Amino acid sequence: MVQNILMLPIPIQEKLLSKKGIQVLQSQSLGGGCIHNAQKVQTDKGIFFLKWNEDSAFSNFEREAKGLQLLASKSQFLIPSVHHLDKAQGYAFLLLDFIESKAPALAYWEDFGEKLADLHLHTNEAFGLDHDNFIGALEQSNAFRSSWAEFFIECRIQPKLKQAVDKGNIVPSLIATFDKLFTRLENWFPQEAPALLHGDLWGGNILVNREGFASIFDPAVYYGHREMELAFMTMFDRQPQSFYEAYQAQRPLESGWEQRLDLYNLYPLLVHVILFGNSYLGSVKRILDRFV
């Protein structure tokens, strides 16, 4: 029985059939996404995950696909494969593997720590990436920089500060406090080689797969400081000690890393200020009060 098929635009169905020979049998809307439409699609070729939006979202999907492919080539995590990226009469869409979710295995967190440490072993000569991408719906600059402090200031914090000021979410006087912070960052950040990061590794972009271990998706990849990745993970959650022990067994962290996490989280907090409003501004100010 065909269910909910009208929720999937006809031009997308027709493009899948003409380009990939995939006939949609039924589709089901999925929750959790705040930017794009997300659906579980059953076809004559199997079950897929489909993201779609207006065709202006094509560049967002294109960069997501490149990020997934980069992670798949470097990572031990199960990464959803990219099956098709296209436009269709006013729509843009991305067709991926559908990952069935199961209960976590007993060694879930230890395995997660080991695989994340392995991902961070992939390094680069400079911080950044050979192309820009997106953090959620916002553009993210990945211009290469030789130092992490320089990259963090110029490619992460300053662009988002400007956007927040332009939207009226941050008063210009707060910029002076950030300027004071910038003069001290070089002393706070440990010197490390740029590590390959997922870039947006919070709980909503992690799924327990059918083997009971973590799959990661919706990346905002670049080569950055690996403490940034751990900071993202702690914004809304706290991982068990077994995760950190497994991570450090392969990739030890510099002393004081836990105290620095809030500093890195100024970036995702500014993203949230821009996207969701001033309810996140108090956290930004508390971090500034602590480090300035």
Tab-separated table of C-alpha atoms in Angstrom:
chain	number	residue	atom	x	y	z
A	1	MET	CA	0.000	0.000	0.000
A	2	VAL	CA	1.379	3.432	-0.963
A	3	GLN	CA	1.524	5.768	2.064
A	4	ASN	CA	2.242	9.491	2.264
A	5	ILE	CA	3.579	9.580	-1.284
A	6	LEU	CA	2.083	13.032	-1.870
A	7	MET	CA	4.449	14.445	0.759
A	8	LEU	CA	7.332	13.785	-1.627
A	9	PRO	CA	7.207	16.246	-4.556
A	10	ILE	CA	6.360	14.629	-7.876
A	11	PRO	CA	9.320	16.278	-9.720
A	12	ILE	CA	11.734	14.607	-7.299
A	13	GLN	CA	10.101	11.232	-7.821
A	14	GLU	CA	10.268	11.679	-11.578
A	15	LYS	CA	13.944	12.716	-11.458
A	16	LEU	CA	14.851	9.679	-9.346
A	17	LEU	CA	13.095	7.418	-11.842
A	18	SER	CA	14.638	9.022	-14.939
A	19	LYS	CA	18.184	9.421	-13.554
A	20	LYS	CA	18.602	6.409	-11.276
A	21	GLY	CA	15.785	4.077	-12.276
A	22	ILE	CA	14.411	4.311	-8.734
A	23	GLN	CA	10.646	4.110	-8.307
A	24	VAL	CA	9.261	5.482	-5.041
A	25	LEU	CA	6.733	3.137	-3.425
A	26	GLN	CA	6.057	4.979	-0.188
A	27	SER	CA	7.532	7.742	1.940
A	28	GLN	CA	7.377	8.802	5.545
A	29	SER	CA	8.310	12.170	7.008
A	30	LEU	CA	10.953	12.113	9.709
A	31	GLY	CA	11.354	14.556	12.575
A	32	GLY	CA	14.509	16.158	13.902
A	33	GLY	CA	15.421	18.435	11.010
A	34	CYS	CA	14.906	22.193	11.389
A	35	ILE	CA	16.230	23.218	7.951
A	36	HIS	CA	15.265	20.659	5.306
A	37	ASN	CA	12.466	18.185	4.726
A	38	ALA	CA	13.568	14.662	5.663
A	39	GLN	CA	11.893	11.440	4.613
A	40	LYS	CA	12.338	7.718	4.789
A	41	VAL	CA	11.683	6.520	1.255
A	42	GLN	CA	10.887	2.940	0.310
A	43	THR	CA	11.628	2.170	-3.338
A	44	ASP	CA	11.936	-0.759	-5.666
A	45	LYS	CA	15.701	-0.524	-5.077
A	46	GLY	CA	15.567	-0.493	-1.274
A	47	ILE	CA	15.064	2.016	1.543
A	48	PHE	CA	16.758	5.425	1.423
A	49	PHE	CA	16.956	8.653	3.373
A	50	LEU	CA	15.933	11.681	1.319
A	51	LYS	CA	16.482	15.356	2.151
A	52	TRP	CA	14.823	17.984	0.008
A	53	ASN	CA	14.114	21.698	-0.077
A	54	GLU	CA	13.810	24.563	-2.532
A	55	ASP	CA	16.502	24.557	-5.214
A	56	SER	CA	18.349	27.372	-3.405
A	57	ALA	CA	19.464	24.674	-0.926
A	58	PHE	CA	21.454	22.827	-3.603
A	59	SER	CA	24.821	24.241	-2.486
A	60	ASN	CA	24.064	23.180	1.083
A	61	PHE	CA	23.335	19.614	-0.072
A	62	GLU	CA	26.372	19.647	-2.359
A	63	ARG	CA	28.735	20.539	0.501
A	64	GLU	CA	27.059	18.002	2.769
A	65	ALA	CA	27.654	15.303	0.169
A	66	LYS	CA	31.329	16.270	-0.152
A	67	GLY	CA	31.697	16.163	3.620
A	68	LEU	CA	30.120	12.739	3.874
A	69	GLN	CA	32.389	11.409	1.142
A	70	LEU	CA	35.472	12.842	2.837
A	71	LEU	CA	34.500	11.291	6.171
A	72	ALA	CA	33.760	7.961	4.523
A	73	SER	CA	37.242	7.928	2.975
A	74	LYS	CA	39.029	8.690	6.268
A	75	SER	CA	36.809	7.356	9.033
A	76	GLN	CA	36.002	4.041	10.679
A	77	PHE	CA	32.490	5.258	11.471
A	78	LEU	CA	29.582	4.033	9.383
A	79	ILE	CA	28.858	7.033	7.148
A	80	PRO	CA	25.739	7.110	4.961
A	81	SER	CA	26.646	6.756	1.293
A	82	VAL	CA	25.611	9.451	-1.167
A	83	HIS	CA	23.413	7.972	-3.906
A	84	HIS	CA	22.163	11.027	-5.757
A	85	LEU	CA	22.320	14.815	-5.615
A	86	ASP	CA	20.180	16.809	-8.005
A	87	LYS	CA	17.658	19.534	-8.766
A	88	ALA	CA	14.122	19.017	-10.062
A	89	GLN	CA	11.768	21.839	-11.097
A	90	GLY	CA	12.373	24.174	-8.181
A	91	TYR	CA	13.565	21.541	-5.722
A	92	ALA	CA	16.981	20.346	-4.584
A	93	PHE	CA	17.447	16.937	-3.002
A	94	LEU	CA	20.013	14.526	-1.605
A	95	LEU	CA	19.503	10.761	-1.506
A	96	LEU	CA	21.468	8.828	1.125
A	97	ASP	CA	21.583	5.459	2.816
A	98	PHE	CA	18.859	4.979	5.394
A	99	ILE	CA	20.489	3.858	8.645
A	100	GLU	CA	18.367	1.578	10.797
A	101	SER	CA	18.670	2.443	14.469
A	102	LYS	CA	19.092	-0.137	17.243
A	103	ALA	CA	19.918	-0.119	20.927
A	104	PRO	CA	23.561	0.732	21.718
A	105	ALA	CA	26.028	-2.103	22.240
A	106	LEU	CA	27.716	-2.484	25.615
A	107	ALA	CA	30.957	-1.141	24.146
A	108	TYR	CA	29.244	1.752	22.328
A	109	TRP	CA	31.104	4.585	24.060
A	110	GLU	CA	34.489	2.892	24.032
A	111	ASP	CA	34.086	2.219	20.316
A	112	PHE	CA	32.995	5.816	19.733
A	113	GLY	CA	36.074	7.156	21.530
A	114	GLU	CA	38.428	4.932	19.544
A	115	LYS	CA	36.879	5.824	16.180
A	116	LEU	CA	36.845	9.546	16.895
A	117	ALA	CA	40.490	9.441	17.958
A	118	ASP	CA	41.285	7.593	14.725
A	119	LEU	CA	39.476	10.263	12.678
A	120	HIS	CA	41.529	12.949	14.398
A	121	LEU	CA	44.755	11.191	13.429
A	122	HIS	CA	44.175	12.442	9.870
A	123	THR	CA	45.988	15.762	9.737
A	124	ASN	CA	46.746	18.588	7.339
A	125	GLU	CA	49.401	21.261	6.900
A	126	ALA	CA	46.983	24.127	7.624
A	127	PHE	CA	43.693	24.734	9.412
A	128	GLY	CA	40.704	24.898	7.094
A	129	LEU	CA	39.599	23.051	3.964
A	130	ASP	CA	39.812	23.467	0.206
A	131	HIS	CA	36.184	24.640	0.102
A	132	ASP	CA	33.701	26.431	2.349
A	133	ASN	CA	30.614	24.683	3.672
A	134	PHE	CA	27.746	25.182	6.104
A	135	ILE	CA	27.089	24.923	9.826
A	136	GLY	CA	23.362	24.277	9.862
A	137	ALA	CA	21.861	26.859	7.516
A	138	LEU	CA	24.757	29.300	7.888
A	139	GLU	CA	27.752	29.531	5.583
A	140	GLN	CA	31.045	28.498	7.175
A	141	SER	CA	34.380	29.844	5.971
A	142	ASN	CA	37.215	27.320	5.760
A	143	ALA	CA	39.931	29.631	4.403
A	144	PHE	CA	43.321	28.136	5.238
A	145	ARG	CA	45.225	29.609	8.190
A	146	SER	CA	48.551	28.570	9.678
A	147	SER	CA	47.518	28.860	13.334
A	148	TRP	CA	44.420	27.664	15.128
A	149	ALA	CA	43.952	30.942	17.011
A	150	GLU	CA	43.993	32.842	13.716
A	151	PHE	CA	41.554	30.403	12.116
A	152	PHE	CA	39.236	30.429	15.147
A	153	ILE	CA	39.120	34.223	15.207
A	154	GLU	CA	38.958	35.011	11.477
A	155	CYS	CA	36.993	32.045	10.107
A	156	ARG	CA	34.777	31.140	13.035
A	157	ILE	CA	34.078	33.895	15.571
A	158	GLN	CA	34.362	37.167	13.625
A	159	PRO	CA	32.003	36.179	10.753
A	160	LYS	CA	29.338	35.012	13.202
A	161	LEU	CA	29.754	38.101	15.376
A	162	LYS	CA	29.111	40.266	12.322
A	163	GLN	CA	25.998	38.271	11.442
A	164	ALA	CA	24.711	38.497	15.015
A	165	VAL	CA	25.298	42.267	15.131
A	166	ASP	CA	23.650	42.717	11.735
A	167	LYS	CA	20.589	40.828	12.982
A	168	GLY	CA	20.480	42.930	16.128
A	169	ASN	CA	21.104	39.954	18.424
A	170	ILE	CA	24.381	41.309	19.838
A	171	VAL	CA	25.088	44.929	20.729
A	172	PRO	CA	28.253	46.333	19.127
A	173	SER	CA	29.752	47.055	22.576
A	174	LEU	CA	30.162	43.305	23.134
A	175	ILE	CA	32.635	43.266	20.252
A	176	ALA	CA	35.173	45.050	22.465
A	177	THR	CA	35.022	42.164	24.930
A	178	PHE	CA	35.644	39.686	22.125
A	179	ASP	CA	38.586	41.810	20.943
A	180	LYS	CA	40.145	41.469	24.389
A	181	LEU	CA	39.616	37.721	24.243
A	182	PHE	CA	41.302	37.517	20.845
A	183	THR	CA	44.546	38.921	22.244
A	184	ARG	CA	44.746	36.012	24.715
A	185	LEU	CA	43.708	33.046	22.622
A	186	GLU	CA	47.184	32.116	21.442
A	187	ASN	CA	48.072	31.422	25.083
A	188	TRP	CA	45.020	29.269	25.689
A	189	PHE	CA	45.141	26.901	22.731
A	190	PRO	CA	47.648	24.009	22.777
A	191	GLN	CA	49.825	23.752	19.676
A	192	GLU	CA	48.680	20.762	17.595
A	193	ALA	CA	48.529	19.737	13.965
A	194	PRO	CA	45.173	20.393	12.263
A	195	ALA	CA	42.945	17.320	12.670
A	196	LEU	CA	40.087	16.226	10.446
A	197	LEU	CA	36.845	17.089	12.252
A	198	HIS	CA	33.235	16.172	11.629
A	199	GLY	CA	32.624	19.798	12.551
A	200	ASP	CA	29.074	19.620	13.952
A	201	LEU	CA	29.197	16.597	16.211
A	202	TRP	CA	26.267	17.016	18.573
A	203	GLY	CA	23.727	14.369	19.529
A	204	GLY	CA	21.338	15.166	16.701
A	205	ASN	CA	23.991	14.190	14.145
A	206	ILE	CA	24.797	10.834	15.740
A	207	LEU	CA	22.757	7.648	15.400
A	208	VAL	CA	23.144	4.171	16.865
A	209	ASN	CA	23.245	1.888	13.825
A	210	ARG	CA	22.016	-1.687	13.481
A	211	GLU	CA	25.307	-3.043	14.849
A	212	GLY	CA	24.812	-0.966	17.995
A	213	PHE	CA	27.614	1.520	17.270
A	214	ALA	CA	27.709	5.166	16.227
A	215	SER	CA	27.027	6.465	12.753
A	216	ILE	CA	27.684	10.153	12.128
A	217	PHE	CA	26.175	12.406	9.469
A	218	ASP	CA	25.273	16.057	8.657
A	219	PRO	CA	28.947	17.086	8.747
A	220	ALA	CA	30.522	20.533	8.594
A	221	VAL	CA	34.000	19.124	7.969
A	222	TYR	CA	37.325	20.921	8.073
A	223	TYR	CA	40.783	20.506	9.587
A	224	GLY	CA	40.707	22.130	13.001
A	225	HIS	CA	41.728	21.734	16.620
A	226	ARG	CA	40.390	18.423	17.878
A	227	GLU	CA	39.366	19.936	21.218
A	228	MET	CA	36.761	21.852	19.185
A	229	GLU	CA	35.098	18.533	18.307
A	230	LEU	CA	34.953	17.424	21.932
A	231	ALA	CA	33.525	20.810	22.904
A	232	PHE	CA	30.669	20.446	20.406
A	233	MET	CA	29.803	17.089	21.922
A	234	THR	CA	29.451	18.580	25.405
A	235	MET	CA	27.208	21.514	24.491
A	236	PHE	CA	23.988	19.621	25.199
A	237	ASP	CA	25.253	16.281	26.548
A	238	ARG	CA	27.956	14.781	28.702
A	239	GLN	CA	29.628	11.589	27.529
A	240	PRO	CA	30.586	8.867	30.028
A	241	GLN	CA	34.144	8.561	31.280
A	242	SER	CA	34.657	5.411	29.203
A	243	PHE	CA	34.403	7.514	26.027
A	244	TYR	CA	37.193	9.863	27.123
A	245	GLU	CA	39.385	7.034	28.385
A	246	ALA	CA	39.102	5.228	25.038
A	247	TYR	CA	39.816	8.447	23.149
A	248	GLN	CA	42.840	9.357	25.236
A	249	ALA	CA	44.275	5.853	25.036
A	250	GLN	CA	44.778	6.500	21.312
A	251	ARG	CA	45.080	10.284	21.164
A	252	PRO	CA	46.013	11.837	24.540
A	253	LEU	CA	44.767	15.360	25.217
A	254	GLU	CA	46.822	18.221	26.619
A	255	SER	CA	46.246	18.979	30.289
A	256	GLY	CA	43.474	21.486	30.993
A	257	TRP	CA	41.368	20.435	28.004
A	258	GLU	CA	38.161	20.245	30.036
A	259	GLN	CA	38.586	23.850	31.179
A	260	ARG	CA	38.979	25.016	27.573
A	261	LEU	CA	35.817	23.439	26.161
A	262	ASP	CA	33.597	26.440	26.895
A	263	LEU	CA	36.000	28.636	24.957
A	264	TYR	CA	35.518	26.595	21.779
A	265	ASN	CA	31.754	26.574	22.297
A	266	LEU	CA	31.579	30.315	21.715
A	267	TYR	CA	31.311	29.364	18.041
A	268	PRO	CA	28.254	27.071	18.165
A	269	LEU	CA	26.658	29.386	20.721
A	270	LEU	CA	26.968	32.317	18.314
A	271	VAL	CA	25.468	30.118	15.605
A	272	HIS	CA	22.515	29.461	17.919
A	273	VAL	CA	22.187	33.170	18.721
A	274	ILE	CA	21.904	33.915	14.992
A	275	LEU	CA	19.489	31.079	14.243
A	276	PHE	CA	17.373	30.947	17.393
A	277	GLY	CA	17.730	34.274	19.186
A	278	ASN	CA	19.003	35.797	22.387
A	279	SER	CA	18.241	32.915	24.737
A	280	TYR	CA	21.805	31.687	24.086
A	281	LEU	CA	23.403	35.084	24.679
A	282	GLY	CA	23.678	34.583	28.431
A	283	SER	CA	25.944	31.581	27.898
A	284	VAL	CA	28.154	33.635	25.570
A	285	LYS	CA	28.517	36.371	28.181
A	286	ARG	CA	29.291	33.892	30.975
A	287	ILE	CA	32.134	32.394	28.929
A	288	LEU	CA	33.501	35.824	28.113
A	289	ASP	CA	33.392	36.797	31.792
A	290	ARG	CA	35.375	33.706	32.622
A	291	PHE	CA	38.125	34.058	30.009
A	292	VAL	CA	38.480	37.848	29.637
